[in-house]
C-alpha cells in the first residue's frame, strides 16, 4: 500500500481548517493541522512534511515568516502553498520572493486546493 | 459649640450596603462572564462536533462506497436529532454562514443546499416576523447570504420599510436573489437611495451570474430623483447608449447630481447633439457643472464652439472656469492659447547674454562716475543688452548675398537713419530699443569694444539722457521755431519701464548745415548739446545763437511722457531697408570704419557699404551710427550729398508703390501707369513705370527721354490711316485692307486692330487677330533693332540693369556685340553659355535667333564703371543734376 503524503496545514480558522483537512484527507493526504506559527515551528523541528499549506495571516508566526524559516533556517525545499485573502497582493509577491511555490486565495475551493497540492507534489 | 453627633450605627449600615452592592456587582460580572464564556465554549465545542459532520455532508458523493453511505445516513439521523435543539440549530447556522465566507465553488453551492436541506432557512423566515429591526435584518441577511431564492417574495415587501436598515438590507436581497429584483426595486422604491447603497447594489449586480441588465432608460422618467440618478449610473456602467434624448433632457434637471451624471453620460457616449443644450444650460449651472460642461465640450466640441468659449471667457469672473475655458479651447484647437504670464523676459540664448553681461559690467565701471547712472537696475541693463544683441545677431545672420541685395536697395533708397536713437528713463531706465529700420535697413553696424572713442560720446550723451524732463519745455520752445526733425528722438519715461523711440520725422531728411570735421568735432557738438540740455538757463541764448548760424535739425526730439511712457514707434517706411552689420573688435577697426564712412560721405554712392556703429552703455541703449563721425573734413556741401544720393520720400514712396504694382498688379493698372508716365517729372520713376507698363501690356512702350513723352500706339490710337478706309468698305474690302495692314502697317495699326477683335463679323475678327499677332511680332523685332542703334556704340539693353546686379553682371557674363555700320543694324552676339538666363528667355520670347559671330565684324567690349554710373544716374536724377 502506497504511503500517504504528509501535509502540514497551518490555519488559524478551525472551521476552514477542519473543512480543508477533511477534504485533503479524503484526497489521500495525511494532514497535520497547526493553529499558529509556534505549533508549526515546533512541528517542523520534529517532522518533515511533504508539503506545507499555510495561511498568511496567523498568530505569532505569519505565513511569510514560515516560508522564510523553512527556506532559510531549515534550508528545506518543501513545496509551500499559501492561502491568502483576496486583494493581498503584496503579501503574495513577498511569499513568492521568499520561495513559496503556489498560492490560493480565499474563499478557498477545497477541490482546487487538492489539485494544486497534487500538482506541487508531482514537481518534487 | 458642641460637635454634631455621628450615628456610628448608620455608618456601619451604609458600609455594609456598599460592600454588598460591590459584591453583587462583581458576582454578576463573574456570573455573566462565565455564562458567556461557557456559551462560547459550548459553541466552539459544538462547532468542532458539527464541523466534521458538515464536511461529511459537503463532500459526500453519490458514488461513495457502502461504508461511506452508511456513515452519511447515520450522520443525517444524528444531525436531525441535534437540530431539534435551538442552540444546535443556531450553532449550525453560524457554522454554515462562516464557512460560506471561506469556501467557494462547488463547496459553496453544496453549503447553500445543505443550509436549506437542514431547514435552517426556516429560522431565518421566523426572524422576518420579529418586531426587532436587527433580527429582521439578520433574517434577511441570512436568507440573502445563503441564497434562499424562495425568500425573495418575503423580502421585497421590506423595500419600502420605514426602518432604514431593514429597507437597505431588503434592497440588497431583492437585487441579489433575483435578476429582476433590480427592476422591482427601481419601480417601487420611494425612499432615497444613498450613494453607498448604490455602490453596494452595483457591486451585487456586477457579480450576478447570467444577469441581463434591463434598459435602464425606463427609469429616467421616475419621480424618484435617486432612481433617475441610479439609472443614469447604470446606463453609463452598462454602456446603454439608447437613451441619448432622455439624457440630453436630463442636463436641464434641477438636481445637480443628475445633471452631472447626465453630462458624464454625454461625454462617455459622445452625444454630439448635446453640445448645444449644454451651452444653453451652462449659464445657470454651478461652477462644478460648468467645469464638467467645459470638459465635455473639450472632448466633443469642434472649432464652431470656440466663439461660445470665448464668450464664456469674457463673461465669467470665476478664475477656475476661465482657466478651464482656456484649456478647453486648447483642447479643441491645440496651441491656440499660449502661456503669457510668468514668463521671464530674457530667456533666449544665454551664451549671448553672458557675453553681453560682461560688456555691460565693463560699461558699468565707466558709468560709476556718473551718479545718475547708479539708479539703473541690472535687469534692465540685461534687457537692453538683449535687445541690442538680438538686432546684431539678426543682422549677422544675413548671408553675403542678402547683404549685397540689401545694399543695392539702399543705393536707390538710402535715408539718413544713422543718427542715434536716444531713450532716457530716469526711474526704471529700461529703454527698449526698437528701430525697425535697424532690422531691415541693414546699415553696417559696428560693435565697438574699445569704448574709448564711443564711450566718450556716450558719456556726453548720457548727460542729455538722464535729465530730459528738465529740458522738455525748453526744447518745445525751440522746436516751435527750429526744425528738429533731423535728430533722434529722446523719450523719457519716469514711471513706466518701456520707452520706444519715435522717428517719423526721420523720413523727411533735413539737410544739416553743420560743419563736422572730425571725431573731435562730433564730441564738441555733443558737448554743446549736453550743455544746452544740462543748463536750461542758457538754453534760450544758445538757441538764438545757433539759429542764427546753424539749422538745428540735428537736435534730438525729446518726448517727456510721465504717465504712460510707452510709445509705439512709427517708422513704417524704414522697416523696408536693411543695413548690414559689421562687428568691430578693436579701435583700429573702428578707425578704419570711420575712414570708410568719411570716404563714403565724399562718395555717397557707396554709402551702403558703411557700418553702423553701436555703442553699448549700461543704462541706455544708444546706437550711434557713425556716418556722422569722420576724421576728414566735412563741409556743408558734402552733407548735401545725402539729398542727391537718395530718393526723396515722395519719390521713394512712388517707387515702393510701383514695386507693389509690379508684384500684385495686372493690366488693369495700365491707365494709371500711363498717367504716371505722362505726369511724373522724375525720370527714374517714369522708367520704372515704363518697365511695369511693358510687363503688363502686350505692346512695347518706349520713352523718349529727351521729350519725356510716352511713345506707343495707344497714344496715337486715332492715327491709323486704314481706319477711315476700313469704315467705308464692305467685307471683302476689309479683308483686303487687313492684308495690306500686315504688309505695310506698323505699331499705329495695332490699336486699330484691337478694336477689330470685337467686330461683329467673325471673318474680320479672325483675320484681325492674325494680322495683329504677326504685326506685333514684326514690330517687336524692329524695336529691338532700333534699340541697339541708340546710344552711339553702347548697347542699350532691352532690360534695364538694376544697380545691384551690375557688378555680378560684369563678372559673370561677357558680351560680344557686332555693330553693322552699313546696314545700320546692330546685332547682339551673345555667347549663350555666358548670358544670363532671363536674357535667353527674352530672346526666345521675341523669337530672335542669334546670328553666328562674325570674326570680321565682332567687336569685343565690356561694360565700364562709367556706363554703370550713367545707368545709376538714370535712377537718381538728383545725382545727375550734380
PDB file of C-alpha atoms in Angstrom, chain B residues 320-525:
ATOM      1  CA  UNK B 320     -11.376  78.257 -12.280  1.00  0.00           C
ATOM      2  CA  UNK B 321     -13.888  78.470 -15.083  1.00  0.00           C
ATOM      3  CA  UNK B 322     -11.846  80.866 -17.176  1.00  0.00           C
ATOM      4  CA  UNK B 323      -8.848  78.630 -16.787  1.00  0.00           C
ATOM      5  CA  UNK B 324     -10.913  75.667 -17.835  1.00  0.00           C
ATOM      6  CA  UNK B 325     -12.210  77.610 -20.813  1.00  0.00           C
ATOM      7  CA  UNK B 326      -8.691  78.267 -21.984  1.00  0.00           C
ATOM      8  CA  UNK B 327      -7.729  74.648 -21.621  1.00  0.00           C
ATOM      9  CA  UNK B 328     -10.888  73.689 -23.467  1.00  0.00           C
ATOM     10  CA  UNK B 329     -10.016  75.982 -26.338  1.00  0.00           C
ATOM     11  CA  UNK B 330      -6.583  74.469 -26.462  1.00  0.00           C
ATOM     12  CA  UNK B 331      -8.072  71.008 -26.364  1.00  0.00           C
ATOM     13  CA  UNK B 332     -10.228  71.789 -29.389  1.00  0.00           C
ATOM     14  CA  UNK B 333      -7.619  73.763 -31.263  1.00  0.00           C
ATOM     15  CA  UNK B 334      -4.256  72.951 -29.774  1.00  0.00           C
ATOM     16  CA  UNK B 335      -1.843  75.774 -29.090  1.00  0.00           C
ATOM     17  CA  UNK B 336      -4.483  78.437 -29.571  1.00  0.00           C
ATOM     18  CA  UNK B 337      -3.913  79.891 -26.148  1.00  0.00           C
ATOM     19  CA  UNK B 338      -0.286  80.198 -25.342  1.00  0.00           C
ATOM     20  CA  UNK B 339       1.166  80.865 -21.933  1.00  0.00           C
ATOM     21  CA  UNK B 340       1.754  84.534 -21.436  1.00  0.00           C
ATOM     22  CA  UNK B 341       2.111  85.022 -17.732  1.00  0.00           C
ATOM     23  CA  UNK B 342       5.031  84.316 -15.531  1.00  0.00           C
ATOM     24  CA  UNK B 343       7.433  84.199 -18.416  1.00  0.00           C
ATOM     25  CA  UNK B 344      10.894  85.527 -17.998  1.00  0.00           C
ATOM     26  CA  UNK B 345      11.689  88.479 -20.164  1.00  0.00           C
ATOM     27  CA  UNK B 346      15.090  87.228 -21.115  1.00  0.00           C
ATOM     28  CA  UNK B 347      15.254  83.569 -21.843  1.00  0.00           C
ATOM     29  CA  UNK B 348      16.916  83.444 -25.173  1.00  0.00           C
ATOM     30  CA  UNK B 349      20.452  82.493 -25.858  1.00  0.00           C
ATOM     31  CA  UNK B 350      22.079  82.575 -22.517  1.00  0.00           C
ATOM     32  CA  UNK B 351      25.528  82.484 -24.004  1.00  0.00           C
ATOM     33  CA  UNK B 352      24.946  85.707 -25.829  1.00  0.00           C
ATOM     34  CA  UNK B 353      23.555  87.244 -22.697  1.00  0.00           C
ATOM     35  CA  UNK B 354      26.545  86.186 -20.673  1.00  0.00           C
ATOM     36  CA  UNK B 355      28.858  87.832 -23.127  1.00  0.00           C
ATOM     37  CA  UNK B 356      26.685  90.873 -23.094  1.00  0.00           C
ATOM     38  CA  UNK B 357      26.695  90.889 -19.317  1.00  0.00           C
ATOM     39  CA  UNK B 358      30.449  91.168 -19.416  1.00  0.00           C
ATOM     40  CA  UNK B 359      30.120  94.117 -21.734  1.00  0.00           C
ATOM     41  CA  UNK B 360      27.544  95.705 -19.536  1.00  0.00           C
ATOM     42  CA  UNK B 361      29.633  95.192 -16.440  1.00  0.00           C
ATOM     43  CA  UNK B 362      32.586  96.830 -18.108  1.00  0.00           C
ATOM     44  CA  UNK B 363      30.455  99.744 -19.115  1.00  0.00           C
ATOM     45  CA  UNK B 364      29.050  99.913 -15.619  1.00  0.00           C
ATOM     46  CA  UNK B 365      32.517 100.511 -14.308  1.00  0.00           C
ATOM     47  CA  UNK B 366      32.776 103.510 -16.547  1.00  0.00           C
ATOM     48  CA  UNK B 367      29.414 104.730 -15.535  1.00  0.00           C
ATOM     49  CA  UNK B 368      30.029 104.598 -11.827  1.00  0.00           C
ATOM     50  CA  UNK B 369      31.467 108.081 -12.063  1.00  0.00           C
ATOM     51  CA  UNK B 370      28.115 109.386 -13.084  1.00  0.00           C
ATOM     52  CA  UNK B 371      25.766 109.491 -10.094  1.00  0.00           C
ATOM     53  CA  UNK B 372      22.660 109.409 -12.201  1.00  0.00           C
ATOM     54  CA  UNK B 373      23.512 106.107 -13.726  1.00  0.00           C
ATOM     55  CA  UNK B 374      23.579 104.383 -10.372  1.00  0.00           C
ATOM     56  CA  UNK B 375      19.828 104.343 -10.381  1.00  0.00           C
ATOM     57  CA  UNK B 376      19.734 101.744 -13.084  1.00  0.00           C
ATOM     58  CA  UNK B 377      18.874  98.209 -12.360  1.00  0.00           C
ATOM     59  CA  UNK B 378      20.850  95.315 -13.618  1.00  0.00           C
ATOM     60  CA  UNK B 379      17.850  93.512 -15.024  1.00  0.00           C
ATOM     61  CA  UNK B 380      17.007  96.441 -17.160  1.00  0.00           C
ATOM     62  CA  UNK B 381      20.509  96.545 -18.425  1.00  0.00           C
ATOM     63  CA  UNK B 382      20.277  92.942 -19.410  1.00  0.00           C
ATOM     64  CA  UNK B 383      17.145  93.667 -21.313  1.00  0.00           C
ATOM     65  CA  UNK B 384      18.806  96.439 -23.146  1.00  0.00           C
ATOM     66  CA  UNK B 385      21.753  94.267 -23.906  1.00  0.00           C
ATOM     67  CA  UNK B 386      19.486  91.583 -25.152  1.00  0.00           C
ATOM     68  CA  UNK B 387      17.653  93.998 -27.383  1.00  0.00           C
ATOM     69  CA  UNK B 388      20.869  95.127 -28.924  1.00  0.00           C
ATOM     70  CA  UNK B 389      22.264  91.685 -29.216  1.00  0.00           C
ATOM     71  CA  UNK B 390      19.149  90.478 -30.920  1.00  0.00           C
ATOM     72  CA  UNK B 391      19.473  93.168 -33.515  1.00  0.00           C
ATOM     73  CA  UNK B 392      23.086  92.467 -34.069  1.00  0.00           C
ATOM     74  CA  UNK B 393      22.500  88.792 -34.253  1.00  0.00           C
ATOM     75  CA  UNK B 394      19.735  89.133 -36.760  1.00  0.00           C
ATOM     76  CA  UNK B 395      21.878  91.190 -38.976  1.00  0.00           C
ATOM     77  CA  UNK B 396      24.807  88.839 -38.646  1.00  0.00           C
ATOM     78  CA  UNK B 397      22.676  86.017 -39.786  1.00  0.00           C
ATOM     79  CA  UNK B 398      22.343  87.559 -43.186  1.00  0.00           C
ATOM     80  CA  UNK B 399      24.138  85.795 -45.941  1.00  0.00           C
ATOM     81  CA  UNK B 400      26.570  87.780 -48.024  1.00  0.00           C
ATOM     82  CA  UNK B 401      24.169  87.596 -50.953  1.00  0.00           C
ATOM     83  CA  UNK B 402      21.428  89.097 -48.906  1.00  0.00           C
ATOM     84  CA  UNK B 403      23.733  91.806 -47.804  1.00  0.00           C
ATOM     85  CA  UNK B 404      24.504  92.596 -51.353  1.00  0.00           C
ATOM     86  CA  UNK B 405      20.855  92.823 -52.235  1.00  0.00           C
ATOM     87  CA  UNK B 406      20.159  94.996 -49.279  1.00  0.00           C
ATOM     88  CA  UNK B 407      22.990  97.325 -50.036  1.00  0.00           C
ATOM     89  CA  UNK B 408      21.873  97.647 -53.600  1.00  0.00           C
ATOM     90  CA  UNK B 409      18.459  98.591 -52.359  1.00  0.00           C
ATOM     91  CA  UNK B 410      19.964 101.222 -50.193  1.00  0.00           C
ATOM     92  CA  UNK B 411      21.812 102.656 -53.146  1.00  0.00           C
ATOM     93  CA  UNK B 412      18.498 103.582 -54.571  1.00  0.00           C
ATOM     94  CA  UNK B 413      16.633 104.428 -51.444  1.00  0.00           C
ATOM     95  CA  UNK B 414      19.084 105.360 -48.753  1.00  0.00           C
ATOM     96  CA  UNK B 415      17.827 107.549 -45.985  1.00  0.00           C
ATOM     97  CA  UNK B 416      19.647 109.126 -43.181  1.00  0.00           C
ATOM     98  CA  UNK B 417      18.863 106.666 -40.483  1.00  0.00           C
ATOM     99  CA  UNK B 418      22.167 106.694 -38.882  1.00  0.00           C
ATOM    100  CA  UNK B 419      21.592 109.186 -36.162  1.00  0.00           C
ATOM    101  CA  UNK B 420      21.437 107.843 -32.662  1.00  0.00           C
ATOM    102  CA  UNK B 421      18.190 106.970 -31.016  1.00  0.00           C
ATOM    103  CA  UNK B 422      18.332 108.185 -27.507  1.00  0.00           C
ATOM    104  CA  UNK B 423      15.984 106.940 -24.892  1.00  0.00           C
ATOM    105  CA  UNK B 424      16.152 108.031 -21.329  1.00  0.00           C
ATOM    106  CA  UNK B 425      14.192 106.847 -18.395  1.00  0.00           C
ATOM    107  CA  UNK B 426      15.025 108.207 -15.007  1.00  0.00           C
ATOM    108  CA  UNK B 427      13.294 105.752 -12.785  1.00  0.00           C
ATOM    109  CA  UNK B 428      13.197 102.411 -14.448  1.00  0.00           C
ATOM    110  CA  UNK B 429      15.596 103.192 -17.191  1.00  0.00           C
ATOM    111  CA  UNK B 430      14.527 100.429 -19.415  1.00  0.00           C
ATOM    112  CA  UNK B 431      14.745 101.644 -22.910  1.00  0.00           C
ATOM    113  CA  UNK B 432      13.786  99.012 -25.332  1.00  0.00           C
ATOM    114  CA  UNK B 433      15.408  99.882 -28.479  1.00  0.00           C
ATOM    115  CA  UNK B 434      13.040  99.500 -31.276  1.00  0.00           C
ATOM    116  CA  UNK B 435      14.336 100.681 -34.511  1.00  0.00           C
ATOM    117  CA  UNK B 436      12.517  98.880 -37.221  1.00  0.00           C
ATOM    118  CA  UNK B 437      14.778 100.373 -39.737  1.00  0.00           C
ATOM    119  CA  UNK B 438      17.724  98.839 -37.981  1.00  0.00           C
ATOM    120  CA  UNK B 439      16.344  95.431 -38.615  1.00  0.00           C
ATOM    121  CA  UNK B 440      15.544  95.996 -42.213  1.00  0.00           C
ATOM    122  CA  UNK B 441      17.920  98.572 -43.454  1.00  0.00           C
ATOM    123  CA  UNK B 442      20.970  96.583 -42.505  1.00  0.00           C
ATOM    124  CA  UNK B 443      23.144  99.566 -42.426  1.00  0.00           C
ATOM    125  CA  UNK B 444      26.546  98.338 -41.485  1.00  0.00           C
ATOM    126  CA  UNK B 445      26.796  98.322 -37.761  1.00  0.00           C
ATOM    127  CA  UNK B 446      29.907  98.062 -35.764  1.00  0.00           C
ATOM    128  CA  UNK B 447      30.059  96.929 -32.226  1.00  0.00           C
ATOM    129  CA  UNK B 448      32.853  98.814 -30.718  1.00  0.00           C
ATOM    130  CA  UNK B 449      34.635  97.052 -27.985  1.00  0.00           C
ATOM    131  CA  UNK B 450      37.228  99.652 -27.494  1.00  0.00           C
ATOM    132  CA  UNK B 451      34.950 102.063 -25.885  1.00  0.00           C
ATOM    133  CA  UNK B 452      37.296 104.922 -25.575  1.00  0.00           C
ATOM    134  CA  UNK B 453      36.023 106.733 -28.595  1.00  0.00           C
ATOM    135  CA  UNK B 454      32.407 105.977 -28.496  1.00  0.00           C
ATOM    136  CA  UNK B 455      32.083 105.903 -24.756  1.00  0.00           C
ATOM    137  CA  UNK B 456      33.190 109.473 -24.679  1.00  0.00           C
ATOM    138  CA  UNK B 457      30.315 110.370 -26.858  1.00  0.00           C
ATOM    139  CA  UNK B 458      28.010 108.137 -24.913  1.00  0.00           C
ATOM    140  CA  UNK B 459      29.107 109.700 -21.681  1.00  0.00           C
ATOM    141  CA  UNK B 460      28.376 113.078 -23.055  1.00  0.00           C
ATOM    142  CA  UNK B 461      25.052 111.917 -24.332  1.00  0.00           C
ATOM    143  CA  UNK B 462      24.172 110.335 -21.010  1.00  0.00           C
ATOM    144  CA  UNK B 463      24.026 113.771 -19.551  1.00  0.00           C
ATOM    145  CA  UNK B 464      21.367 114.538 -22.050  1.00  0.00           C
ATOM    146  CA  UNK B 465      19.547 111.346 -21.450  1.00  0.00           C
ATOM    147  CA  UNK B 466      19.391 111.359 -17.736  1.00  0.00           C
ATOM    148  CA  UNK B 467      17.537 114.567 -17.191  1.00  0.00           C
ATOM    149  CA  UNK B 468      15.340 115.014 -20.184  1.00  0.00           C
ATOM    150  CA  UNK B 469      12.353 116.241 -18.266  1.00  0.00           C
ATOM    151  CA  UNK B 470      14.161 119.397 -17.268  1.00  0.00           C
ATOM    152  CA  UNK B 471      14.581 120.414 -20.814  1.00  0.00           C
ATOM    153  CA  UNK B 472      11.369 119.369 -22.364  1.00  0.00           C
ATOM    154  CA  UNK B 473       9.835 122.793 -22.017  1.00  0.00           C
ATOM    155  CA  UNK B 474      12.874 124.441 -23.397  1.00  0.00           C
ATOM    156  CA  UNK B 475      13.039 122.057 -26.267  1.00  0.00           C
ATOM    157  CA  UNK B 476       9.389 122.556 -27.004  1.00  0.00           C
ATOM    158  CA  UNK B 477      10.079 126.212 -27.344  1.00  0.00           C
ATOM    159  CA  UNK B 478      12.952 125.517 -29.613  1.00  0.00           C
ATOM    160  CA  UNK B 479      11.108 123.064 -31.766  1.00  0.00           C
ATOM    161  CA  UNK B 480       8.454 125.622 -32.474  1.00  0.00           C
ATOM    162  CA  UNK B 481      10.932 127.760 -34.256  1.00  0.00           C
ATOM    163  CA  UNK B 482      13.538 125.309 -35.385  1.00  0.00           C
ATOM    164  CA  UNK B 483      13.221 122.221 -37.481  1.00  0.00           C
ATOM    165  CA  UNK B 484      14.224 119.390 -35.242  1.00  0.00           C
ATOM    166  CA  UNK B 485      13.185 116.578 -37.461  1.00  0.00           C
ATOM    167  CA  UNK B 486      16.630 115.507 -38.270  1.00  0.00           C
ATOM    168  CA  UNK B 487      17.757 114.434 -34.850  1.00  0.00           C
ATOM    169  CA  UNK B 488      16.915 111.371 -32.826  1.00  0.00           C
ATOM    170  CA  UNK B 489      14.002 111.250 -30.509  1.00  0.00           C
ATOM    171  CA  UNK B 490      14.603 111.147 -26.848  1.00  0.00           C
ATOM    172  CA  UNK B 491      11.835 109.632 -24.840  1.00  0.00           C
ATOM    173  CA  UNK B 492      11.832 109.974 -21.125  1.00  0.00           C
ATOM    174  CA  UNK B 493       9.650 107.860 -19.031  1.00  0.00           C
ATOM    175  CA  UNK B 494       9.663 108.407 -15.319  1.00  0.00           C
ATOM    176  CA  UNK B 495       7.127 105.820 -14.367  1.00  0.00           C
ATOM    177  CA  UNK B 496       6.946 103.039 -16.819  1.00  0.00           C
ATOM    178  CA  UNK B 497       9.782 100.896 -17.910  1.00  0.00           C
ATOM    179  CA  UNK B 498       9.487 100.974 -21.609  1.00  0.00           C
ATOM    180  CA  UNK B 499      10.456 103.789 -23.844  1.00  0.00           C
ATOM    181  CA  UNK B 500      10.472 103.322 -27.522  1.00  0.00           C
ATOM    182  CA  UNK B 501      11.939 105.826 -29.852  1.00  0.00           C
ATOM    183  CA  UNK B 502       9.830 107.513 -32.408  1.00  0.00           C
ATOM    184  CA  UNK B 503      11.270 108.860 -35.529  1.00  0.00           C
ATOM    185  CA  UNK B 504       8.610 109.585 -38.022  1.00  0.00           C
ATOM    186  CA  UNK B 505      10.370 112.754 -38.967  1.00  0.00           C
ATOM    187  CA  UNK B 506      13.480 110.858 -39.881  1.00  0.00           C
ATOM    188  CA  UNK B 507      11.863 110.146 -43.161  1.00  0.00           C
ATOM    189  CA  UNK B 508      11.929 113.782 -44.072  1.00  0.00           C
ATOM    190  CA  UNK B 509      15.636 114.060 -44.003  1.00  0.00           C
ATOM    191  CA  UNK B 510      16.659 117.573 -43.432  1.00  0.00           C
ATOM    192  CA  UNK B 511      19.915 118.942 -44.519  1.00  0.00           C
ATOM    193  CA  UNK B 512      22.116 119.563 -41.515  1.00  0.00           C
ATOM    194  CA  UNK B 513      24.197 122.580 -42.179  1.00  0.00           C
ATOM    195  CA  UNK B 514      26.858 121.849 -39.648  1.00  0.00           C
ATOM    196  CA  UNK B 515      30.493 121.520 -40.199  1.00  0.00           C
ATOM    197  CA  UNK B 516      31.655 118.349 -38.609  1.00  0.00           C
ATOM    198  CA  UNK B 517      35.269 117.950 -39.372  1.00  0.00           C
ATOM    199  CA  UNK B 518      36.386 115.195 -37.173  1.00  0.00           C
ATOM    200  CA  UNK B 519      35.521 112.961 -34.372  1.00  0.00           C
ATOM    201  CA  UNK B 520      36.558 115.719 -32.053  1.00  0.00           C
ATOM    202  CA  UNK B 521      34.101 117.971 -33.710  1.00  0.00           C
ATOM    203  CA  UNK B 522      31.386 115.487 -33.099  1.00  0.00           C
ATOM    204  CA  UNK B 523      32.296 115.442 -29.479  1.00  0.00           C
ATOM    205  CA  UNK B 524      32.189 119.186 -29.450  1.00  0.00           C
ATOM    206  CA  UNK B 525      28.721 119.122 -30.865  1.00  0.00           C
TER     207      UNK B 525
END
